[in-house]
Coordinates of N, CA, C and O and ligand atoms in Angstrom, one line a residue:
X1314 N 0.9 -1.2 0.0 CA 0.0 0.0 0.0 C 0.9 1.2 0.0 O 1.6 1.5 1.0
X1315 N 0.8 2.0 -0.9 CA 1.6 3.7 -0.8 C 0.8 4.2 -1.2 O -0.4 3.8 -1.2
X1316 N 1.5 5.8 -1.9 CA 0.7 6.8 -1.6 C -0.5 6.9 -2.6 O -1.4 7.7 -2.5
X1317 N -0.2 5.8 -4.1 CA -0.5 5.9 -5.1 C -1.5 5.0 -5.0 O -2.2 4.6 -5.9
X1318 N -1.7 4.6 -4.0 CA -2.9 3.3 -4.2 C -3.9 4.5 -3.5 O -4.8 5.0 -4.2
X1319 N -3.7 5.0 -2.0 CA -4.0 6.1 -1.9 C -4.8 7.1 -2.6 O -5.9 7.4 -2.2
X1320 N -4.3 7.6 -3.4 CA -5.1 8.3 -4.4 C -6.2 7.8 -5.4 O -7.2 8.3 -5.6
X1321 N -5.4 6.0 -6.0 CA -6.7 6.4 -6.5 C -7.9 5.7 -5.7 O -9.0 5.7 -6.2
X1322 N -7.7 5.1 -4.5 CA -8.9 4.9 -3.6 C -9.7 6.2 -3.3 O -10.9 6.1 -3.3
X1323 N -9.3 7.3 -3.1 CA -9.3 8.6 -2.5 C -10.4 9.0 -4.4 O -11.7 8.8 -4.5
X1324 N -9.8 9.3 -5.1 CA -10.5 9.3 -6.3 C -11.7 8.6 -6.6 O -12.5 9.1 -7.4
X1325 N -11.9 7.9 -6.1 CA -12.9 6.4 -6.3 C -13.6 6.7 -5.5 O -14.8 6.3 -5.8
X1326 N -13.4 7.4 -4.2 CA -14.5 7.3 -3.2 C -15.0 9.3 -3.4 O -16.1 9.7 -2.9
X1327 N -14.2 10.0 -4.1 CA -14.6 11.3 -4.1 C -16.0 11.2 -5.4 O -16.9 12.0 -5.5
X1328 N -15.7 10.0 -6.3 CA -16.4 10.0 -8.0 C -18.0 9.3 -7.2 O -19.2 9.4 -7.6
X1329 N -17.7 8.8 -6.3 CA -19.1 7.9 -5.7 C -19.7 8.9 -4.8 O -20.9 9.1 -5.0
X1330 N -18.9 9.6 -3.9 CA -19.7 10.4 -3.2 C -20.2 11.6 -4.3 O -21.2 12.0 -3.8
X1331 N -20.1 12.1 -5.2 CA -20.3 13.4 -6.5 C -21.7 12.0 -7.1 O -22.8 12.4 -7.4
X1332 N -21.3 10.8 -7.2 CA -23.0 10.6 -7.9 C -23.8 10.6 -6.6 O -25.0 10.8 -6.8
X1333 N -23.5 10.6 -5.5 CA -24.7 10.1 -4.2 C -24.9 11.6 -4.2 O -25.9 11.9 -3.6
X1334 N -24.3 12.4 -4.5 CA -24.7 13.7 -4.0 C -25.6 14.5 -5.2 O -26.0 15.7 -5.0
X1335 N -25.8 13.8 -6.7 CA -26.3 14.0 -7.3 C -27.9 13.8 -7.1 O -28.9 14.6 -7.2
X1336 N -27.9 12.5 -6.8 CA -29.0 11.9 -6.9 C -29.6 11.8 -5.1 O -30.7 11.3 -4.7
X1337 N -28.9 12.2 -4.7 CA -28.9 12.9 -2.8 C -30.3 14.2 -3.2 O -31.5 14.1 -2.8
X1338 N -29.6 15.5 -4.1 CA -30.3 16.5 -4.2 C -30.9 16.6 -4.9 O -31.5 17.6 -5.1
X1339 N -31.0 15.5 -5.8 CA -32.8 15.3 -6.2 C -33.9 14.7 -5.2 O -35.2 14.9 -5.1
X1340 N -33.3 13.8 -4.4 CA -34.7 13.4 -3.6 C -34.6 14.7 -2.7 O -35.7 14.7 -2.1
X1341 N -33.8 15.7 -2.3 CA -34.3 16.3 -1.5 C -35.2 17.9 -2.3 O -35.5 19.0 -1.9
X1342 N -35.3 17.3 -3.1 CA -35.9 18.5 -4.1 C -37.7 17.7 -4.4 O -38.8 18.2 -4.3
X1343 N -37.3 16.5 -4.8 CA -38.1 15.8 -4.7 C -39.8 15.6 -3.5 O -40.9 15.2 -3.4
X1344 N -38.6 16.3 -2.9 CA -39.6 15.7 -1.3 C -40.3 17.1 -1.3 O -41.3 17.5 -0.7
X1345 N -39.5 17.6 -2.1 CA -40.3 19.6 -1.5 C -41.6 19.4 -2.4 O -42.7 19.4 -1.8
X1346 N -41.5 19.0 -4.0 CA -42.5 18.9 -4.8 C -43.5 18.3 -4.2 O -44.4 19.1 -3.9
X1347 N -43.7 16.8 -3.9 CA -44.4 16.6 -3.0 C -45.6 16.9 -1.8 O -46.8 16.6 -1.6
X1348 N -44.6 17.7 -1.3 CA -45.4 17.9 0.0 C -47.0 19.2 -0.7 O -47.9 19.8 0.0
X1349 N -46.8 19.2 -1.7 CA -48.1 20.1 -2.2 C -49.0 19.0 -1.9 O -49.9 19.1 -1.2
X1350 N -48.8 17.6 -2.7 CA -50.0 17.1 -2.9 C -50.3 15.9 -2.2 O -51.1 15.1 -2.6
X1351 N -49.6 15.9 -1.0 CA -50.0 14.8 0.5 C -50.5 14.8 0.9 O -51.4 15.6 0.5
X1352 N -51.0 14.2 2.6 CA -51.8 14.5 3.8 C -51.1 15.1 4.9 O -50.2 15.8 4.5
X1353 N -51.3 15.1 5.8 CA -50.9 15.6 6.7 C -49.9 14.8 7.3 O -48.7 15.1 7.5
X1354 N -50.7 13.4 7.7 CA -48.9 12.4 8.2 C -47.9 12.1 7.1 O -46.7 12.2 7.2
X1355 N -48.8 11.9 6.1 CA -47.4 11.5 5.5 C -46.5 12.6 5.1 O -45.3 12.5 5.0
X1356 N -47.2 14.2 4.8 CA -46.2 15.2 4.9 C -45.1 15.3 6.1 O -44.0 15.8 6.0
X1357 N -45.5 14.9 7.0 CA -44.8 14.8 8.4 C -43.4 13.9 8.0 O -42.2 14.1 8.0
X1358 N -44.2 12.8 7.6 CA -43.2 11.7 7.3 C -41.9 12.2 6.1 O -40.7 11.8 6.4
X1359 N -42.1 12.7 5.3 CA -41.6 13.4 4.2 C -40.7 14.9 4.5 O -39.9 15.6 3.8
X1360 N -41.7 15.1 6.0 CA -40.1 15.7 6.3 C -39.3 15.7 6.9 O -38.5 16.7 7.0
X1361 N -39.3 14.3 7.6 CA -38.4 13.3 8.5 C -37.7 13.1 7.2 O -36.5 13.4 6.9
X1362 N -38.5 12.5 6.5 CA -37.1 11.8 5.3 C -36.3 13.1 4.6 O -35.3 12.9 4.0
X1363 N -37.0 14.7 4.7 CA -36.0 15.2 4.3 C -34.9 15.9 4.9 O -33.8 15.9 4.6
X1364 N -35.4 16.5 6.0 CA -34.1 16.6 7.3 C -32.9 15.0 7.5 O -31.8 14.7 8.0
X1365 N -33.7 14.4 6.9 CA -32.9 13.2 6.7 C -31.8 13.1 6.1 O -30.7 12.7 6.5
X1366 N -32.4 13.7 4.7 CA -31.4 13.5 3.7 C -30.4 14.5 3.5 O -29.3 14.5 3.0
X1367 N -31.1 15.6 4.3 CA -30.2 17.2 4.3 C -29.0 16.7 5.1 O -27.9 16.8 4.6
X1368 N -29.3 16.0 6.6 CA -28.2 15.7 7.2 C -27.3 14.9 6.2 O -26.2 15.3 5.9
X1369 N -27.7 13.9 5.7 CA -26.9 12.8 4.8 C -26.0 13.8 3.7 O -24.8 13.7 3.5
X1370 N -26.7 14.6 3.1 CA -26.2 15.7 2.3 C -24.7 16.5 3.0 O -23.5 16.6 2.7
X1371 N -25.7 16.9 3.9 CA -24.0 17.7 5.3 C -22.8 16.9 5.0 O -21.8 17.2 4.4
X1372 N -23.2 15.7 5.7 CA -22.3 14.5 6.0 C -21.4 14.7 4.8 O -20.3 15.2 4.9
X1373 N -22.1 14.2 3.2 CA -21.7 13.6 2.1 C -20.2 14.9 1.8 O -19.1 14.6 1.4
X1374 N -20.8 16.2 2.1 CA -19.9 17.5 1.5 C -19.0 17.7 2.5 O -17.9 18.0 2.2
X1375 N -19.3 17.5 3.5 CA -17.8 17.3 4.9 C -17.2 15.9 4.2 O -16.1 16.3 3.9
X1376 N -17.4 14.9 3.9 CA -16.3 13.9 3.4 C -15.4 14.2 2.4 O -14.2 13.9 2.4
X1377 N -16.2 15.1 1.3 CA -15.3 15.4 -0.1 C -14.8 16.4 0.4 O -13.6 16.2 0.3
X1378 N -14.9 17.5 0.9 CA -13.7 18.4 1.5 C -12.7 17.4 2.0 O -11.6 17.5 1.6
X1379 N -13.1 16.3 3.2 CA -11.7 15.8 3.5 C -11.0 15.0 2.8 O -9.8 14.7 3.1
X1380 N -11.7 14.7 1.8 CA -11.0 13.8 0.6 C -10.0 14.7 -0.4 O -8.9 14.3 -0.9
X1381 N -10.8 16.1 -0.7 CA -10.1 17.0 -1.4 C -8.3 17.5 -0.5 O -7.1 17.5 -1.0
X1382 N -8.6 17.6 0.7 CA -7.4 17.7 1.4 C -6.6 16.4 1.8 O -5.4 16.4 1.9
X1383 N -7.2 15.5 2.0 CA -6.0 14.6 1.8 C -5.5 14.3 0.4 O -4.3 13.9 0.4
X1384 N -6.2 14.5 -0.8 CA -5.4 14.4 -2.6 C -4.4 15.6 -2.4 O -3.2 15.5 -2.8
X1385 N -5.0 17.0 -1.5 CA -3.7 17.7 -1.6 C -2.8 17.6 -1.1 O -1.7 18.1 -1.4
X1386 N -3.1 17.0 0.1 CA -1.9 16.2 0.9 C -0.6 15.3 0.3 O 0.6 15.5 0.5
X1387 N -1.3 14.2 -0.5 CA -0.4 13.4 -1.4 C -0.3 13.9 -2.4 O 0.4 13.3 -3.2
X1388 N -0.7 15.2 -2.8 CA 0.9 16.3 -3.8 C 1.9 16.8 -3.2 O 3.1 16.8 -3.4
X1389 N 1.1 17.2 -1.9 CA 2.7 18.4 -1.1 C 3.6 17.2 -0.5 O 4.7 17.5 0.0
X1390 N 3.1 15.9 -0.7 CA 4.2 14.6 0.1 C 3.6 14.8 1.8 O 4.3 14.6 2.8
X1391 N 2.4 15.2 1.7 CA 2.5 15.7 3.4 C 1.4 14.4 4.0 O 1.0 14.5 5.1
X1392 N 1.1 13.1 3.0 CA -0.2 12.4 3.5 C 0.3 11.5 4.7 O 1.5 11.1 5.0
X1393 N -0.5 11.4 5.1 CA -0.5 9.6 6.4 C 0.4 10.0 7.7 O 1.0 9.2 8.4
X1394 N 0.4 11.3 8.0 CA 0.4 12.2 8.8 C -0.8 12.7 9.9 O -1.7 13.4 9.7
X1395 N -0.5 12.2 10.9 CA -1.6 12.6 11.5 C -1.6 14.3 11.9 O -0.5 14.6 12.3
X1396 N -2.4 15.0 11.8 CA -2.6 16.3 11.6 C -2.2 17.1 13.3 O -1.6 18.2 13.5
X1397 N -2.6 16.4 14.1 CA -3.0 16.3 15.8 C -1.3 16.0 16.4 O -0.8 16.7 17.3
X1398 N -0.6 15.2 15.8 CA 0.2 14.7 16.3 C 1.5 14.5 15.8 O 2.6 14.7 16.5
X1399 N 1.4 14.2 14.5 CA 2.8 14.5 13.7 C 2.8 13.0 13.3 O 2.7 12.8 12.1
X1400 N 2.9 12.2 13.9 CA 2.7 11.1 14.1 C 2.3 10.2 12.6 O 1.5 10.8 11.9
X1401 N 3.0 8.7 11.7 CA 2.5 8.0 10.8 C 1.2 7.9 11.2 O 1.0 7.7 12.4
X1402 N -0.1 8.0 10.5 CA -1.2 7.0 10.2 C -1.0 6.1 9.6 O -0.5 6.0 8.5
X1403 N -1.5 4.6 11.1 CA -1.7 3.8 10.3 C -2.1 2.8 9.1 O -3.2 2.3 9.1
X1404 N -1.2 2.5 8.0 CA -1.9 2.0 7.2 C -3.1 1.4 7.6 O -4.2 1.9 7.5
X1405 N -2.8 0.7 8.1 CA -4.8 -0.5 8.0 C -6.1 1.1 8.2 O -7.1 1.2 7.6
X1406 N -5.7 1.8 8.9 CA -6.5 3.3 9.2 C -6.8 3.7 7.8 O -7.8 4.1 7.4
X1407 N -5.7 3.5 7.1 CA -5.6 4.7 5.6 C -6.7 4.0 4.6 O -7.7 4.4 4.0
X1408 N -6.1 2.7 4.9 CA -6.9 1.6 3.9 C -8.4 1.6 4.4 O -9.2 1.3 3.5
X1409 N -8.9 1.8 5.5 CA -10.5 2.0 5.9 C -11.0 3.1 5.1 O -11.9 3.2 4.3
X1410 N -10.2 4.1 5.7 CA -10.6 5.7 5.7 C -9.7 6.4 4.8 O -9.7 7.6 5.3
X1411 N -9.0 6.5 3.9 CA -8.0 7.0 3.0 C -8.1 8.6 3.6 O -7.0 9.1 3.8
X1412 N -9.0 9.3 3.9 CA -9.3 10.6 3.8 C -8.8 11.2 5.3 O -8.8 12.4 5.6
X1413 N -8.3 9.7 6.3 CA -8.1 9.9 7.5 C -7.3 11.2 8.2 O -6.2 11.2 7.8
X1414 N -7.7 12.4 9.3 CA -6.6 13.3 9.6 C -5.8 12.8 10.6 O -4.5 12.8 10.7
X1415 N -6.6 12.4 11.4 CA -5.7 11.7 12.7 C -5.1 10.6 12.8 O -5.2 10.0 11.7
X1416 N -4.5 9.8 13.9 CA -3.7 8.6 13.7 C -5.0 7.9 14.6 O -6.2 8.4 14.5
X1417 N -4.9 7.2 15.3 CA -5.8 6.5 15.9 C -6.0 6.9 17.4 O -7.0 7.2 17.9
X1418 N -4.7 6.9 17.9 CA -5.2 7.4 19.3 C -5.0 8.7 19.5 O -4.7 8.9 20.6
X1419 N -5.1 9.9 18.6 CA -5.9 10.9 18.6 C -7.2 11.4 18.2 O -7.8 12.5 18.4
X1420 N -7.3 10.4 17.5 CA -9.1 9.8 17.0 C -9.8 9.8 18.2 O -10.8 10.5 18.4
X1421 N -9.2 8.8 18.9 CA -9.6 8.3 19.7 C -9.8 9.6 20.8 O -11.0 9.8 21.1
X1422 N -8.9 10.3 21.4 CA -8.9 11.1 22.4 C -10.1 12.1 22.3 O -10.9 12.3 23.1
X1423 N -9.9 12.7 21.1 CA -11.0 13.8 20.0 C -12.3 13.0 20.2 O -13.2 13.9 20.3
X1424 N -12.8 11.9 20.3 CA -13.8 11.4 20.3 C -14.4 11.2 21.8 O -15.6 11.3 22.0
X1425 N -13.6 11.1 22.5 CA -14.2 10.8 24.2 C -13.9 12.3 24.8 O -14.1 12.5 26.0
Ligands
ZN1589 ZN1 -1.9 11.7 16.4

């Protein structure tokens, strides 16, 4: 595993999140049309599922920013660096999460 496998996992997962985020902001466009010609619960329900998908949306555009910064990472030579610590990230980490900033037990600290 280097930095070039790296990339193009990182590529692969930036091309998948760009179609989910295509077809993400049609259903949430989707749901708006809708709600003209529903009832009352299931508008309810409809906009559970779109607060839903808005969050899922958040999520999806926080991932590709961190994807975009780790690709620019592996130009400046600066990748698998934990950000927090200085510290290698561990491969098996990179290979889950390619997009990873932290090493693990600053993940970890950051989280509790
Ligand atoms: Zn660290």
């Amino acid at each position: 595993m280097n930095a070039v496998d790296h990339k193009k996992n990182l590529l692969a997962l930036r091309e998948s999140l760009r179609l989910a985020q295509e077809t993400g902001d049609q259903a949430e466009r989707t749901v708006e049309l809708d709600q003209a010609r529903v009832g009352r619960l299931s508008r309810m329900d409809a906009m559970q599922a779109q607060a839903m998908s808005k969050e899922t949306g958040r999520l999806r555009r926080q991932k590709l920013l961190q994807i975009e910064a780790a690709l620019k990472r592996i130009e400046n030579d600066d990748y698998g660096y934990c950000q927090e610590c200085g510290d290698d990230i561990a491969l098996a980490r990179l290979e889950v999460d390619p997009a990873a900033l932290l090493c693990i037990r600053c993940a970890e600290a950051s989280e509790s």
